[in-house]
PDB file of C-alpha atoms in Angstrom:
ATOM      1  CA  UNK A 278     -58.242 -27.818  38.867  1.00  0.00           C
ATOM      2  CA  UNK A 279     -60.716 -30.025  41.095  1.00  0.00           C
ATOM      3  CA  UNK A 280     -60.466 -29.627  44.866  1.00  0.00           C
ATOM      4  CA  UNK A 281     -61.167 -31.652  47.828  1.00  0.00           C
ATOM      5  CA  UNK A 282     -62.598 -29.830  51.052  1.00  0.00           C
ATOM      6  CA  UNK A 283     -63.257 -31.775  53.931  1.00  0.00           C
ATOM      7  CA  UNK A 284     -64.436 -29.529  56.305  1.00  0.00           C
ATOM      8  CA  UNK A 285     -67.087 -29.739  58.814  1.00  0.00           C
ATOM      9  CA  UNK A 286     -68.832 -25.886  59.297  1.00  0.00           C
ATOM     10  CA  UNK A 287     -70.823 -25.713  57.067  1.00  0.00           C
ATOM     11  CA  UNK A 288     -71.068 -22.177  56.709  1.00  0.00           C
ATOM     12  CA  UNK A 289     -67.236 -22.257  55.945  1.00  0.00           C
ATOM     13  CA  UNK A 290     -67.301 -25.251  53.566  1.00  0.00           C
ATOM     14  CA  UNK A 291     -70.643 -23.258  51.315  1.00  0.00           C
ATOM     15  CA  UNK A 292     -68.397 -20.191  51.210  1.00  0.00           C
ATOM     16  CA  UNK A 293     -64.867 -22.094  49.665  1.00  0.00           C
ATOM     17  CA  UNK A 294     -66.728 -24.294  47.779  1.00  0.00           C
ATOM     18  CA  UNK A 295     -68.209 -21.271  46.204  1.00  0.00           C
ATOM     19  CA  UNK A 296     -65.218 -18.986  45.673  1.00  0.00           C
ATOM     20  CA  UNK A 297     -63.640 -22.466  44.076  1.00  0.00           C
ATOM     21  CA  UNK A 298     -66.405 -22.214  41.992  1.00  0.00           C
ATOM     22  CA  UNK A 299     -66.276 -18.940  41.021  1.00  0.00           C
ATOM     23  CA  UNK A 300     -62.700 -19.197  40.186  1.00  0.00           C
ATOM     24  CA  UNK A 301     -63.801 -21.860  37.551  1.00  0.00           C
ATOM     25  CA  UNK A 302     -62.612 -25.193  39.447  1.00  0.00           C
ATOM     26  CA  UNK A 303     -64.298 -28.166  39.998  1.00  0.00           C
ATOM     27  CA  UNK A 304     -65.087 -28.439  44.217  1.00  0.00           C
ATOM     28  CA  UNK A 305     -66.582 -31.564  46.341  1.00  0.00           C
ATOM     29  CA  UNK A 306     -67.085 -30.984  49.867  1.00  0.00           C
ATOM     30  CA  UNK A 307     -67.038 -33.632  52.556  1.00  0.00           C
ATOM     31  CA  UNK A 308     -67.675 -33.506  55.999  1.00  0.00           C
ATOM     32  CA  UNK A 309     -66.561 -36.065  57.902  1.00  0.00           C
ATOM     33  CA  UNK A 310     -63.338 -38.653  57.387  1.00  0.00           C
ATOM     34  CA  UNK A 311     -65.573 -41.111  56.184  1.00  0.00           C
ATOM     35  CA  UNK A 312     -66.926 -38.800  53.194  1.00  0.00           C
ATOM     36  CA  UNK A 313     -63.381 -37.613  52.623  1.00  0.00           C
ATOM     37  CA  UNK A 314     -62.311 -41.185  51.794  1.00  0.00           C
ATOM     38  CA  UNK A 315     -65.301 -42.055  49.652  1.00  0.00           C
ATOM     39  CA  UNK A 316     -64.955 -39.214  47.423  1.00  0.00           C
ATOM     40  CA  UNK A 317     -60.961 -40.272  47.272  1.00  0.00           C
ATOM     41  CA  UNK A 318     -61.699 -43.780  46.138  1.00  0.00           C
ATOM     42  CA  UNK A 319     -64.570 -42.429  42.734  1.00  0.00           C
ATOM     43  CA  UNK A 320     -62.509 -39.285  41.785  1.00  0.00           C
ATOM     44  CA  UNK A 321     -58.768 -37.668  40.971  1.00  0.00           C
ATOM     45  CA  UNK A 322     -58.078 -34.545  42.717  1.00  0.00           C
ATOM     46  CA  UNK A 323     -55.416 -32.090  42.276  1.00  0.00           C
ATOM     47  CA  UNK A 324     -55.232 -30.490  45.707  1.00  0.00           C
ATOM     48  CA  UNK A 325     -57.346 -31.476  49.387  1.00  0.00           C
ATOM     49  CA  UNK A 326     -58.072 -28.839  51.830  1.00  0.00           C
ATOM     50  CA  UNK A 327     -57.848 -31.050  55.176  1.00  0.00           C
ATOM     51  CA  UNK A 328     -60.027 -29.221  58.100  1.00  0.00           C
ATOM     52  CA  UNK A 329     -58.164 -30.923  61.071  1.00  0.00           C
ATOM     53  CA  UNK A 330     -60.800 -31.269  64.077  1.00  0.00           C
ATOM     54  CA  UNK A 331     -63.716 -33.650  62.462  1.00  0.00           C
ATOM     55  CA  UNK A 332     -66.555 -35.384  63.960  1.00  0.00           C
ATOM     56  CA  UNK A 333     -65.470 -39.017  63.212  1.00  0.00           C
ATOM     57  CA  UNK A 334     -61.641 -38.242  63.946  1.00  0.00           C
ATOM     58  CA  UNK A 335     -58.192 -36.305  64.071  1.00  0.00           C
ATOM     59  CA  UNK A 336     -57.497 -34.919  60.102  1.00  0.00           C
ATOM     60  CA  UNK A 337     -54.116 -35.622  61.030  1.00  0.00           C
ATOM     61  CA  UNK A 338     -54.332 -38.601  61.740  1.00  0.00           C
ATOM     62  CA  UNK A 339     -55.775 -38.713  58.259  1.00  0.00           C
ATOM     63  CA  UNK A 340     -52.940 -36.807  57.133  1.00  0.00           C
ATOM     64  CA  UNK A 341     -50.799 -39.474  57.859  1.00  0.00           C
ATOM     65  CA  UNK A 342     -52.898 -42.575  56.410  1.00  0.00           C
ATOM     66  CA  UNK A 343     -52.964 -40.416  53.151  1.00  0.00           C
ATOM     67  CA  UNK A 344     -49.525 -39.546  52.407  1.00  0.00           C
ATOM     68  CA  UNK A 345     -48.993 -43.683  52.998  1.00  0.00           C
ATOM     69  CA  UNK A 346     -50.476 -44.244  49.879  1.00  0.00           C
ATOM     70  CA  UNK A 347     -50.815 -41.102  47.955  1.00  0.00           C
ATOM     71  CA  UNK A 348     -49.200 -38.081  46.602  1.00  0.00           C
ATOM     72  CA  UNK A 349     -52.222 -35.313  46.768  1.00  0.00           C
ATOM     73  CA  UNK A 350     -51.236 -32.321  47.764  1.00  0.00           C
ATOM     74  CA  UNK A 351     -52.599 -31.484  51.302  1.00  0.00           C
ATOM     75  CA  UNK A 352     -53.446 -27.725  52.611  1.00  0.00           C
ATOM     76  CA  UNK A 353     -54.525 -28.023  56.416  1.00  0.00           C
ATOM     77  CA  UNK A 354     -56.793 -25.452  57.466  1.00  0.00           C
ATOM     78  CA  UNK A 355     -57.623 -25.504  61.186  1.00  0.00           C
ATOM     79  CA  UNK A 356     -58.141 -22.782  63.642  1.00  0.00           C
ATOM     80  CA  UNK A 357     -55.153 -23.794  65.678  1.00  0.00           C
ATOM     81  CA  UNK A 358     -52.360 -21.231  65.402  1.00  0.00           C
ATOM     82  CA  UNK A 359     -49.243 -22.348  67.739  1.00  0.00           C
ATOM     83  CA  UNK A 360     -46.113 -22.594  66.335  1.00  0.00           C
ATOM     84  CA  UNK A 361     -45.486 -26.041  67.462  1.00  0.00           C
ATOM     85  CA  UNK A 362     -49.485 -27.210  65.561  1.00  0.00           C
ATOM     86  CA  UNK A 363     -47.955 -25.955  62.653  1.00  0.00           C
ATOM     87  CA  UNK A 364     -44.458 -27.706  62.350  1.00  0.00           C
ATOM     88  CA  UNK A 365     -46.062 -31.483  63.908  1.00  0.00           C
ATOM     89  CA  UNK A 366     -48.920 -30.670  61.160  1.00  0.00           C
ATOM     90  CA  UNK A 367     -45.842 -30.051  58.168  1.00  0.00           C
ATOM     91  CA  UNK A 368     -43.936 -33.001  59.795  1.00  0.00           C
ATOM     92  CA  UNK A 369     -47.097 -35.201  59.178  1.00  0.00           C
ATOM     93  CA  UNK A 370     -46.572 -34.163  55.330  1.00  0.00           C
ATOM     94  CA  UNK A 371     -49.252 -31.194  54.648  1.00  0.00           C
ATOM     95  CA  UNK A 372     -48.036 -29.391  52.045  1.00  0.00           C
ATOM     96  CA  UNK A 373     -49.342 -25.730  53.986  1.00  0.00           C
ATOM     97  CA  UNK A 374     -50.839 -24.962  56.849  1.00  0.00           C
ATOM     98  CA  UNK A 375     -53.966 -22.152  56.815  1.00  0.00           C
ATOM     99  CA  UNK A 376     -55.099 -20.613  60.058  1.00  0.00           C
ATOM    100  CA  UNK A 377     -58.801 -19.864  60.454  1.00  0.00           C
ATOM    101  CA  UNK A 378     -59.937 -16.992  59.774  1.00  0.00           C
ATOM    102  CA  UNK A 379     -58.505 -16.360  56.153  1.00  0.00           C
ATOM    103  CA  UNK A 380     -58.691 -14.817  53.713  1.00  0.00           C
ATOM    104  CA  UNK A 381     -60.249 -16.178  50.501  1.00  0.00           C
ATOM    105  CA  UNK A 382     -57.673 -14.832  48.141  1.00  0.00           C
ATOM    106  CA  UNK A 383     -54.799 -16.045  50.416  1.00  0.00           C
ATOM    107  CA  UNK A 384     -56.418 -19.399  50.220  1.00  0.00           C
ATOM    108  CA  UNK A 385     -56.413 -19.288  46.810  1.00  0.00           C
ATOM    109  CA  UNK A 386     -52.333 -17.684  46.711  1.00  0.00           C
ATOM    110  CA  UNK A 387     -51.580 -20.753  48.807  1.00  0.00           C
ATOM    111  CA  UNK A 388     -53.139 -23.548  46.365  1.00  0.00           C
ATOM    112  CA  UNK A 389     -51.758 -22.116  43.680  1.00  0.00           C
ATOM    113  CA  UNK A 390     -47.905 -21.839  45.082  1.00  0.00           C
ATOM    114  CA  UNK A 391     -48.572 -25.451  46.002  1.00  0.00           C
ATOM    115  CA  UNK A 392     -49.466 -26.603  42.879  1.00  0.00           C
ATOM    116  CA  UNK A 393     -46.946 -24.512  41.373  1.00  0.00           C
ATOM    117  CA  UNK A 394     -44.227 -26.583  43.429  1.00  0.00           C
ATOM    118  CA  UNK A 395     -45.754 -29.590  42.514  1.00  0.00           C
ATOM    119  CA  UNK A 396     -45.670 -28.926  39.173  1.00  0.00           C
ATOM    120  CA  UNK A 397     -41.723 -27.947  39.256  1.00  0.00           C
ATOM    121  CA  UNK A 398     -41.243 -24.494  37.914  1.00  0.00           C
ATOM    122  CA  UNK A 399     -40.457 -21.754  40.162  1.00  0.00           C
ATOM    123  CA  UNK A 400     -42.820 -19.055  38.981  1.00  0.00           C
ATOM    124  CA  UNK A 401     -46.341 -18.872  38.579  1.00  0.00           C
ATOM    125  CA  UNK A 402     -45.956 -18.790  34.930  1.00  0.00           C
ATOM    126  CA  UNK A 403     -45.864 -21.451  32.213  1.00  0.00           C
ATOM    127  CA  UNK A 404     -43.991 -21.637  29.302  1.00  0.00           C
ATOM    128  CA  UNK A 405     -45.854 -23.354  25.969  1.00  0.00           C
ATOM    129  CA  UNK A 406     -43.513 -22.661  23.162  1.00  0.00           C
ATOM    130  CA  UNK A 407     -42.924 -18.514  22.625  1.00  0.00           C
ATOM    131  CA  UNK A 408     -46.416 -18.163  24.765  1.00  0.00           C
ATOM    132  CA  UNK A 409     -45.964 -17.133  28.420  1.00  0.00           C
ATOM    133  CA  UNK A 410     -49.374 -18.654  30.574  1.00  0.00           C
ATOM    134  CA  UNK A 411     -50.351 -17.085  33.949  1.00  0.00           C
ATOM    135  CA  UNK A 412     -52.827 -18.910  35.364  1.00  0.00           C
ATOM    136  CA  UNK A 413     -53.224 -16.843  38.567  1.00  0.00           C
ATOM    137  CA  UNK A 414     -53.538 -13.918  36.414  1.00  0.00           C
ATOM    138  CA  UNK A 415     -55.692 -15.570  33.569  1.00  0.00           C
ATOM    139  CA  UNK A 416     -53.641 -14.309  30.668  1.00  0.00           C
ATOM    140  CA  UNK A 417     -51.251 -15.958  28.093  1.00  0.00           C
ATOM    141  CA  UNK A 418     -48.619 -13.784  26.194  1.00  0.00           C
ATOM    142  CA  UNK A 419     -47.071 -13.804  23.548  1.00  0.00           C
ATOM    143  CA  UNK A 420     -45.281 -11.200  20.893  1.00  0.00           C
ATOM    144  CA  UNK A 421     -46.664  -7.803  22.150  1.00  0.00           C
ATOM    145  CA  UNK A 422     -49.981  -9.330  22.449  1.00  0.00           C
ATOM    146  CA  UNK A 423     -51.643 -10.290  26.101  1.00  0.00           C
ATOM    147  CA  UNK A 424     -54.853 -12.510  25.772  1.00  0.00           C
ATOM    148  CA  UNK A 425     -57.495 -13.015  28.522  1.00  0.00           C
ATOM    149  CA  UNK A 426     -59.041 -15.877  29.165  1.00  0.00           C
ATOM    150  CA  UNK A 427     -62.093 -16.838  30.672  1.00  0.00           C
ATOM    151  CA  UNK A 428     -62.427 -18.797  33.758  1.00  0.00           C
ATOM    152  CA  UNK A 429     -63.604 -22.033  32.090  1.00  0.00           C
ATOM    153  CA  UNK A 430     -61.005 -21.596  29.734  1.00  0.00           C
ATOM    154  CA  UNK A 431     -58.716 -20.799  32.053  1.00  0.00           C
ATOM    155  CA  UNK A 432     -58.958 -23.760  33.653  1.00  0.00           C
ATOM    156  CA  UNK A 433     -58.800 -25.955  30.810  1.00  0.00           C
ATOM    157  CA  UNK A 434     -55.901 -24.415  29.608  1.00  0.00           C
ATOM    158  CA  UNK A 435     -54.020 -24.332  33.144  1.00  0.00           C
ATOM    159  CA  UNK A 436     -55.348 -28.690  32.908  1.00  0.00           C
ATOM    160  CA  UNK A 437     -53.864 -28.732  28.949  1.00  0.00           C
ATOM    161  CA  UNK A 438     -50.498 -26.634  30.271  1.00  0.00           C
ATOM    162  CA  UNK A 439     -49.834 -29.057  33.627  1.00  0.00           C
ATOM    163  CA  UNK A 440     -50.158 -32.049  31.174  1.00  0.00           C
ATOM    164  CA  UNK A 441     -48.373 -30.585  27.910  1.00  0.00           C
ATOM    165  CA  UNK A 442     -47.827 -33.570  25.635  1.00  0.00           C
ATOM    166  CA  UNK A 443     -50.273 -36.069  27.374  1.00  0.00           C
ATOM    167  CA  UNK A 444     -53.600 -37.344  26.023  1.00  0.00           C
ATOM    168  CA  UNK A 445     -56.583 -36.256  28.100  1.00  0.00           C
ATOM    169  CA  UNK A 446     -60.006 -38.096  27.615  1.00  0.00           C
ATOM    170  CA  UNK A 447     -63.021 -36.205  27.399  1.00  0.00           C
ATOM    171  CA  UNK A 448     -63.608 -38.161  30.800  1.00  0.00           C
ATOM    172  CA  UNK A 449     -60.860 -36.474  32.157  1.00  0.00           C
ATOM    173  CA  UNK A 450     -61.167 -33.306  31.384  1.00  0.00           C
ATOM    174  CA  UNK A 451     -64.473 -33.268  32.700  1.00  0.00           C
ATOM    175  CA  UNK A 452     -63.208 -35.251  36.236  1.00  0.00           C
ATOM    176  CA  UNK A 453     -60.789 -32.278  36.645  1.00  0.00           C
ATOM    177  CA  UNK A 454     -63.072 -29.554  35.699  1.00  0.00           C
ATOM    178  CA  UNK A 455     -66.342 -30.152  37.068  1.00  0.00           C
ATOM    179  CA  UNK A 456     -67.729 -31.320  40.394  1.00  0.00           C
ATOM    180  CA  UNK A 457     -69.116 -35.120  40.814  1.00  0.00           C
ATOM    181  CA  UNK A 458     -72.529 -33.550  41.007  1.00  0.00           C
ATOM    182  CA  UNK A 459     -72.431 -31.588  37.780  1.00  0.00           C
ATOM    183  CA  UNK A 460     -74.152 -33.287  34.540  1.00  0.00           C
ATOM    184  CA  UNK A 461     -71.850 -32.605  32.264  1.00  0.00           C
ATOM    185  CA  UNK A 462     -71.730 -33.587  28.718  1.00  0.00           C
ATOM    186  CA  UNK A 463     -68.930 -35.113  26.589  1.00  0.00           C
ATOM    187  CA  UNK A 464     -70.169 -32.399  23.776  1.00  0.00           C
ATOM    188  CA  UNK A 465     -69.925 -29.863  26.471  1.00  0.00           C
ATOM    189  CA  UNK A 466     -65.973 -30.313  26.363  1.00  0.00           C
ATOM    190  CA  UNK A 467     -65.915 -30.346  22.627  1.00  0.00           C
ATOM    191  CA  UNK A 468     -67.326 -27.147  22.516  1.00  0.00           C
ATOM    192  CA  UNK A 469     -64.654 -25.098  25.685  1.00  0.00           C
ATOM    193  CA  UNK A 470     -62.125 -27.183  23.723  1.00  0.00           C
ATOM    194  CA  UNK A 471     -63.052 -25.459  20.201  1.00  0.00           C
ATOM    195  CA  UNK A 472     -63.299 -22.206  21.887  1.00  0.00           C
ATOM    196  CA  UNK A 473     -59.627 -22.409  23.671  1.00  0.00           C
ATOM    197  CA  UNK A 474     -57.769 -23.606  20.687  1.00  0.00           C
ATOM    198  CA  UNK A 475     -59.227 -20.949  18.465  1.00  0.00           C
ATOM    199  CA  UNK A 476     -57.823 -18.332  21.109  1.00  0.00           C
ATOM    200  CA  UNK A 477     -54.358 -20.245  21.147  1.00  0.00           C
ATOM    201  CA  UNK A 478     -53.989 -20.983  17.879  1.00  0.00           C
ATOM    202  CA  UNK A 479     -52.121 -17.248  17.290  1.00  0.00           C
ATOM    203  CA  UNK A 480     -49.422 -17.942  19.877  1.00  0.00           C
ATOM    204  CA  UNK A 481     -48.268 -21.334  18.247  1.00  0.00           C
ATOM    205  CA  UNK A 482     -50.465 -23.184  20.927  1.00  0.00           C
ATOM    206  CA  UNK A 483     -52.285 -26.381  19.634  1.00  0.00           C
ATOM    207  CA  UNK A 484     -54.611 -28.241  21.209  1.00  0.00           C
ATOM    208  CA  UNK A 485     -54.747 -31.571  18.485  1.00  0.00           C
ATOM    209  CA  UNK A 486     -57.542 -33.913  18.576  1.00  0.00           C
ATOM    210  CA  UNK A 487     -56.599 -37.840  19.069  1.00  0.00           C
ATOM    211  CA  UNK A 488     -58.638 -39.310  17.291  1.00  0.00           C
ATOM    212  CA  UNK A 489     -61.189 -41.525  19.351  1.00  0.00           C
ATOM    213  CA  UNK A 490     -58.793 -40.819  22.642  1.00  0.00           C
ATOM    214  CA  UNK A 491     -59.332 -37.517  23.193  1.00  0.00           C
ATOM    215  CA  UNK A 492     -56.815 -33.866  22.952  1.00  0.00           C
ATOM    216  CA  UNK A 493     -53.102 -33.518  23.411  1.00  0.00           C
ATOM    217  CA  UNK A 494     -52.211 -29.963  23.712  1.00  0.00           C
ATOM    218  CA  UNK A 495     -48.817 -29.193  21.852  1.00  0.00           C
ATOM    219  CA  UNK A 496     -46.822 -26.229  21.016  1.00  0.00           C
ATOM    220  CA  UNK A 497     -44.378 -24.814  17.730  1.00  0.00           C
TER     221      UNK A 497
END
C-alpha cells in the first residue's frame, strides 16, 4: 500500500514514515498543504494520514476540498481529543479520527480496517480461490498448509489481492509499492513478482504475465 502523511513535526512524521516502511509500504511525507497537494497531483495513494493544525492552513479545511473531488481514504490525526472535534472532523468526511499520542500498531489497526471497508469485505481476510490471505497477519492458507510471506511480498500480494482480475503495469506496481524517492527498477518488480507466484502457485494462486502490459493475478 502507498501512504500519504502530511504532517508537520517532524519528529512524528520520521517515526510513521518509518514504521510504514518497515511494514513494507511505500510512504511520502509532506509538511505543509501546499506539499500535500503536489504530491496528490504526481502520485496514486491508497490511504492519507491528514495532521489537522498546519502551517499554511486548517487540514480540515483540506478535508473538505479533497473529498470534492476525490475518494482517498482520509485518517485525521491531530492532538485534539473532544468529542465534538471528532464528530465535525467525521462530518467533514475523514474516514477515522487518531488522537495524538498513539500508538504505532493502533495506527496501523486503523489503516488497515479502513482499507478493509473500502475494499468491501467484512474481515481482514481475503478470499483468492480455496486460499484464505491475511494481510495484517502476513499469511495465506490454504489445505492444512499456512504460508508466510515476507513484507515485500506481502505487499505485493495484498496490491495483486485488492485488484484480483485487473492488469497492473510494472509502473504501477512500483507507484503503489515504493516511495517517489526510491529508484526503483522495472526488473526489480520482475524479480518480487517471480518470487510471489512461485510461493502461490501451490494454493491455486496465479499471478499471469500480460504480455507487454504487465501481471493479472488470477485464481482456480
Amino acid at each position: 500500500m502507498r501512504y500519504l502523511l502530511v504532517e508537520d513535526n517532524r519528529e512524528l512524521a520520521e517515526a510513521v514514515i518509518a514504521r510504514l516502511l518497515l511494514d513494507g509500504h511505500a510512504a511520502d511525507h509532506a509538511a505543509t498543504l501546499a506539499e500535500a497537494r503536489d504530491w496528490l497531483s504526481v502520485a496514486d495513494y491508497d490511504l492519507m494520514l491528514l495532521d489537522v493544525m498546519l502551517p499554511d492552513g486548517d487540514g480540515r479545511q483540506f478535508l473538505t476540498e479533497h473529498r470534492a473531488t476525490r475518494d482517498l481514504p482520509v485518517i485525521v490525526l491531530t492532538a485534539r481529543s473532544q468529542i465534538s472535534d471528532r464528530v465535525d472532523t467525521l462530518d467533514l468526511g475523514a474516514d477515522d479520527y487518531l488522537t495524538k499520542p498513539f500508538d504505532f500498531a493502533e495506527l496501523e489497526a486503523r489503516c488497515r480496517a479502513v482499507l478493509r471497508r473500502r475494499s468491501g469485505p467484512s474481515r481482514n481476510e481475503i478470499r483468492l480461490g480455496e486460499a484464505l490471505f491475511d494481510p495484517g497477519a502476513g499469511t495465506i492458507d490454504y489445505g492444512n498448509t499456512t504460508l508466510g510471506l515476507r513484507n515485500r511480498e506481502l505487499r505485493l500480494l495484498e496490491v495483486f489481492a485488492r485488484h484480483k482480475g485487473q492488469i497492473l503495469s510494472k509502473s504501477q506496481l512500483i507507484d503503489r509499492l515504493f516511495s517517489q524517492d526510491a529508484e526503483i527498477s522495472e526488473n526489480a518488480i520482475e524479480v518480487y513478482v517471480g518470487r510471489l507466484r512461485r510461493k502461490l502457485e501451490p494454493a491455486g494462486v496465479r499471478i499471469e504475465t500480460v504480455r507487454g502490459i504487465g501481471y493479472r493475478l488470477t485464481t482456480e
